[in-house]
Amino acid sequence: MDDHDLLLTRRHFFGLGAAGIGGLALDSLLGPDLLGLKDSVPTTGTHFRPTAKRVIYMHMEGAPSQLDLFDYKPGLQKYFNQELPESVRQGQRLTGMTSGQERFPVAPSVFKFNKYANNQDGVWLSELLPHTASLAKDMCLIRSMHTDAINHEPALTFFHTGTQQVGRASFGSWMSYGLGNANANLPAFVVMISQGAGNMQALAARMWGSGFLPSEHQGCKLRAGDDPVLYLNNPKGVSRDDRRKLLDLTNDLNEKEYQRNFDPEVRSRISQYEMAYRMQMSVPELTDISDEDDETLEMYGKDVHTQGSFASNCLRARRLAERGVRFIQLFHRGWDQHNNLPNEIKGQTSAVDRAQAALVKDLKRRGLLDDTIILWAGEFGRSVYSQGTLTKTNYGRDHHPRCFSVWLAGGGIKPGIVYGKTDDHSYNITENPVSVHDLHATMLHCLGFDHKRLGYFHQGREMRLTDVFGDVIKPILK
Amino acid sequence: MSLLLELFGRLHPMLLHLPIGMLCALGIYEFRAWRKGDPPAPRFWVLLAAGCAAFTAGSGWQLHQEPGYVENFALEWHERLGIATGIGAILCAMLYSNVTRYRKMLLLSVATMLGAGHFGGTMTHGEDFIFEPLQKLAANDATQEPASRVSYERDIAPVLKAKCSKCHSASKQKGGLRLDTPEWIRKGGEDDGPAVNVGHPDGHPILERILLDLEDEDHMPPEGKRQLTQQESDLITEWLQLGAPFGPPLAAADAAAIQRLRDSLVHVQTISAESNELYIDFAATATDINNQIVTELLMPIKDNIVELSLARAIQIDDGIMPLIAQMPRLEILSLVNTSITAASEAALKEIATVHLFGTAIQPEQPSDALATEILDEGEIKLANTECPVTGEMIDPKYTIVYQGEEIQFCCPNCPKTFWEDPEKYLGAK
């Protein structure tokens, strides 16, 4: 064994960690049952029959205001400009952006709410979401989400990977790892990003990274324009045949390398080259919307013709869903309205409202909503007190992790219900809190996984999306 | 009196450990004494052991008088050997003066006691309780075939008969529930409705009852009745996680046929790790497939298919129906954007869920984008946000009550101005 081999073997050995090696050795000696490990041995493939086969996750990056969209608080109007009582705030840690403010004046929403018929006694939704309101009988609105993080970066990382620390695998890559793909010609996990109108925060690619999972499970970013996947098309002068020959040769060499050092990343590389080769054919077919009829395009709104818009991404999301892609992640940026919220939020909702409602309806009529979970969420909520100057028609809202609203639809989630309640200031949860881990556990349950059994050994211990937390929220299941 | 007797009977599971310990200890003591030529154990200990053994046998006999016990081999021999142990122990005490006879009798009693103990353990813990871990080890070595793990007929029905039929069968239906045939199980009882949630891994009322704490009044079987052994409850759990299938277990689909499908870029997935039922999706090759290709690929595994998607396969038409008709387990079928026509409509009614959007059978219905039903409308009614005197932004510190309503001002001076002519300023607002 030369030094090079030794190095690689050593690295893989320590990648597993001492406990990993010891555990594996014991495991093979005794069998998992005797160690009582049966329930924790990581497996792939569903544990039981799923109610959902895929996820479309619309992340509203920047955190939309629950107070102006979903969490109706008519009682707040009489507290206009009054100080937020300490009994409500309870010493809550604030961000550096408002912790120096002298006053925390209550800012009731300037938007009108209507009560729409759902499958319970109705749901109050903001006038800003008229199309989304037409989903009242399909959606499950959770008003009692909470998160641990108060700033965008850790909160996004928490929502997408199950922890605030960087380096773990994202939800979509867990799906790719656990379920594989239903379409061999497309990646299992696809990400699309649309730019919003307002204040935009950085969006790091590790939100769809694979962390410790083999890298073929990371999300594939689909871009707007003629080159949806960078470097996918053959350079000028290279024919598809030439590409094939080149790949065959490279794969042979890579396979030899794998036989020498058993690094799983070499196999990942081979499979990704092959995937890219097939995507040279499947991606143009996917992004070409000329076969969509006018009525469908009309549903999504006129923005659907603008590549890179949220509407265009929604239509692509439906096309990906019907082609068997497991996890479709849409990001719409620009919800971080620290000031000038009433004006900026209108720009945001007008960009997403019609298209997201169209997506759900389009999936529904094609029978795809039955087995697709729709999740619409920001990374946290926004504060009831105004950041900056409060006027009759204008205010800003700071970050608020203690409560916010998300909605789900399809895939075995109970339709037309509202779950959870907040206090009169939409500041604290009063009923049925749902943590990010709970949400992940519940979605994994719909996808056929016991969240405690979908794991991966890394650095000496088993890693999971929900780590050691999370309970399935049974009341929101069908 | 009968209550006291019942209590006496219930003491059995606790008492029984005394004679086991004492008879074993006596046996060891006498064996050693016999080898060394020592005198026998003091009479007091022999009398105490005899008393405990007789008392335990009596309480066991009393416990058996209560209803809820299914007569079987283990129970019968537990009772016989238990009573024999009781009598044997008394004889030991009676024969104490003759050391040789006493020791022979003791040997016999210890032997019957071990037998009684074994059958007693079998009753409460199941037959393979002790060796279960070793069997699992052996099972792990063998390549496990996920096929036909649990069968209703073979594994579940006998357990239900043994542990539930006293109260839930033709003779007696507590809570209106019978658990002796698949039909009755699906029908369920008064409290929970259907006892099982067919086709789903969870939501089975029967399992919730079984898994409740023994102390819970909804726990089944009720406290005091013979409980399910761990093995039995594991079997039932496994069966329910499969979705409570009553039919004969489904054999795994032909591996070669599945490989052929995968080579053709068709997605094949068992619907869960434990199941042999398949979900098949032609998403990757939808535009290339036709009736003939699909029929050839799927015919060998037609019995295993429960979900099938042919969506966007424009070349698929009514010619696919002969194949579809031969899929006995098919539950969900997507024919979205295929060329299927109304000729197949009747045959498709047999399948629980069929998606037909974009076909001749279900013409597109233009959807009204804003079809919503508004139950109530909110209104925006802020308290006065501007000072009625100056029109400046209010400050909640300067609030007065006028005719029952709170009015807020921008500064301490404005209320004075306001009181001079309230109507003027309210009108201005």
Short mmCIF file of N, CA, C and O in Angstrom, two decimals, chain B residues 3-42:
data_model
loop_
_atom_site.label_atom_id
_atom_site.label_comp_id
_atom_site.label_asym_id
_atom_site.label_seq_id
_atom_site.Cartn_x
_atom_site.Cartn_y
_atom_site.Cartn_z
N LEU B 3 -65.34 -12.85 47.15
CA LEU B 3 -64.39 -11.78 46.85
C LEU B 3 -63.02 -12.11 47.43
O LEU B 3 -61.99 -11.93 46.79
N LEU B 4 -63.04 -12.62 48.66
CA LEU B 4 -61.78 -13.00 49.31
C LEU B 4 -61.10 -14.11 48.52
O LEU B 4 -59.89 -14.10 48.33
N LEU B 5 -61.92 -15.06 48.07
CA LEU B 5 -61.37 -16.17 47.29
C LEU B 5 -60.72 -15.63 46.02
O LEU B 5 -59.62 -16.05 45.63
N GLU B 6 -61.42 -14.68 45.41
CA GLU B 6 -60.90 -14.11 44.16
C GLU B 6 -59.54 -13.45 44.43
O GLU B 6 -58.58 -13.62 43.69
N LEU B 7 -59.49 -12.70 45.55
CA LEU B 7 -58.25 -12.05 45.93
C LEU B 7 -57.15 -13.08 46.13
O LEU B 7 -56.02 -12.93 45.66
N PHE B 8 -57.52 -14.17 46.80
CA PHE B 8 -56.60 -15.28 47.06
C PHE B 8 -56.04 -15.80 45.73
O PHE B 8 -54.84 -16.01 45.56
N GLY B 9 -56.94 -15.94 44.75
CA GLY B 9 -56.52 -16.44 43.43
C GLY B 9 -55.56 -15.47 42.76
O GLY B 9 -54.53 -15.86 42.22
N ARG B 10 -55.89 -14.18 42.90
CA ARG B 10 -55.06 -13.18 42.22
C ARG B 10 -53.64 -13.11 42.79
O ARG B 10 -52.75 -12.54 42.19
N LEU B 11 -53.49 -13.64 44.04
CA LEU B 11 -52.15 -13.61 44.64
C LEU B 11 -51.20 -14.60 43.97
O LEU B 11 -49.99 -14.54 44.16
N HIS B 12 -51.77 -15.49 43.17
CA HIS B 12 -50.98 -16.59 42.62
C HIS B 12 -49.70 -16.14 41.91
O HIS B 12 -48.61 -16.65 42.21
N PRO B 13 -49.79 -15.15 40.99
CA PRO B 13 -48.58 -14.79 40.24
C PRO B 13 -47.46 -14.28 41.16
O PRO B 13 -46.29 -14.34 40.80
N MET B 14 -47.83 -13.80 42.36
CA MET B 14 -46.81 -13.30 43.27
C MET B 14 -46.29 -14.44 44.15
O MET B 14 -45.08 -14.62 44.32
N LEU B 15 -47.23 -15.22 44.70
CA LEU B 15 -46.86 -16.30 45.63
C LEU B 15 -45.95 -17.34 45.00
O LEU B 15 -45.07 -17.89 45.66
N LEU B 16 -46.20 -17.59 43.71
CA LEU B 16 -45.56 -18.76 43.10
C LEU B 16 -44.04 -18.70 43.19
O LEU B 16 -43.38 -19.74 43.17
N HIS B 17 -43.48 -17.49 43.35
CA HIS B 17 -42.02 -17.42 43.39
C HIS B 17 -41.45 -17.97 44.69
O HIS B 17 -40.29 -18.36 44.75
N LEU B 18 -42.28 -17.98 45.77
CA LEU B 18 -41.79 -18.47 47.06
C LEU B 18 -41.45 -19.97 47.01
O LEU B 18 -40.33 -20.37 47.30
N PRO B 19 -42.43 -20.85 46.64
CA PRO B 19 -42.07 -22.28 46.60
C PRO B 19 -40.94 -22.58 45.62
O PRO B 19 -40.12 -23.47 45.88
N ILE B 20 -40.88 -21.83 44.51
CA ILE B 20 -39.79 -22.10 43.56
C ILE B 20 -38.45 -21.91 44.25
O ILE B 20 -37.58 -22.78 44.23
N GLY B 21 -38.33 -20.76 44.96
CA GLY B 21 -37.07 -20.46 45.63
C GLY B 21 -36.79 -21.47 46.75
O GLY B 21 -35.70 -22.01 46.85
N MET B 22 -37.82 -21.71 47.54
CA MET B 22 -37.58 -22.55 48.71
C MET B 22 -37.31 -23.99 48.35
O MET B 22 -36.39 -24.62 48.92
N LEU B 23 -38.06 -24.55 47.45
CA LEU B 23 -37.84 -25.95 47.06
C LEU B 23 -36.47 -26.12 46.41
O LEU B 23 -35.78 -27.10 46.66
N CYS B 24 -36.11 -25.14 45.56
CA CYS B 24 -34.78 -25.23 44.94
C CYS B 24 -33.70 -25.18 46.02
O CYS B 24 -32.75 -25.97 46.00
N ALA B 25 -33.85 -24.25 46.97
CA ALA B 25 -32.83 -24.11 48.02
C ALA B 25 -32.74 -25.40 48.85
O ALA B 25 -31.64 -25.90 49.12
N LEU B 26 -33.91 -25.93 49.22
CA LEU B 26 -33.92 -27.18 49.98
C LEU B 26 -33.22 -28.29 49.20
O LEU B 26 -32.43 -29.06 49.75
N GLY B 27 -33.54 -28.37 47.93
CA GLY B 27 -32.96 -29.41 47.06
C GLY B 27 -31.44 -29.34 47.07
O GLY B 27 -30.76 -30.35 47.28
N ILE B 28 -30.94 -28.12 46.91
CA ILE B 28 -29.48 -27.96 46.87
C ILE B 28 -28.88 -28.33 48.23
O ILE B 28 -27.88 -29.04 48.33
N TYR B 29 -29.55 -27.85 49.31
CA TYR B 29 -29.06 -28.13 50.66
C TYR B 29 -28.98 -29.64 50.90
O TYR B 29 -27.97 -30.17 51.36
N GLU B 30 -30.08 -30.35 50.53
CA GLU B 30 -30.13 -31.79 50.82
C GLU B 30 -29.14 -32.56 49.95
O GLU B 30 -28.57 -33.56 50.38
N PHE B 31 -28.94 -32.11 48.73
CA PHE B 31 -27.98 -32.78 47.85
C PHE B 31 -26.58 -32.71 48.47
O PHE B 31 -25.86 -33.71 48.56
N ARG B 32 -26.26 -31.51 48.97
CA ARG B 32 -24.94 -31.33 49.57
C ARG B 32 -24.82 -32.17 50.85
O ARG B 32 -23.81 -32.85 51.09
N ALA B 33 -25.90 -32.14 51.67
CA ALA B 33 -25.89 -32.89 52.94
C ALA B 33 -25.75 -34.39 52.67
O ALA B 33 -25.03 -35.12 53.36
N TRP B 34 -26.44 -34.88 51.62
CA TRP B 34 -26.39 -36.30 51.27
C TRP B 34 -24.97 -36.69 50.87
O TRP B 34 -24.44 -37.71 51.31
N ARG B 35 -24.31 -35.79 50.07
CA ARG B 35 -22.95 -36.11 49.64
C ARG B 35 -21.99 -36.13 50.83
O ARG B 35 -21.08 -36.94 50.90
N LYS B 36 -22.20 -35.26 51.80
CA LYS B 36 -21.27 -35.14 52.92
C LYS B 36 -21.67 -36.00 54.10
O LYS B 36 -20.92 -36.09 55.08
N GLY B 37 -22.86 -36.61 54.02
CA GLY B 37 -23.34 -37.40 55.15
C GLY B 37 -23.83 -36.56 56.31
O GLY B 37 -23.86 -36.99 57.45
N ASP B 38 -24.22 -35.30 56.05
CA ASP B 38 -24.74 -34.42 57.10
C ASP B 38 -26.21 -34.73 57.38
O ASP B 38 -26.89 -35.33 56.53
N PRO B 39 -26.76 -34.27 58.52
CA PRO B 39 -28.20 -34.44 58.78
C PRO B 39 -29.03 -33.55 57.84
O PRO B 39 -28.48 -32.59 57.26
N PRO B 40 -30.33 -33.84 57.67
CA PRO B 40 -31.19 -33.04 56.78
C PRO B 40 -31.40 -31.62 57.33
O PRO B 40 -31.05 -31.33 58.46
N ALA B 41 -32.03 -30.76 56.49
CA ALA B 41 -32.31 -29.38 56.87
C ALA B 41 -33.27 -29.36 58.06
O ALA B 41 -34.05 -30.31 58.23
N PRO B 42 -33.23 -28.29 58.87
CA PRO B 42 -34.15 -28.23 60.02
C PRO B 42 -35.60 -28.39 59.57
O PRO B 42 -35.97 -27.90 58.49
#
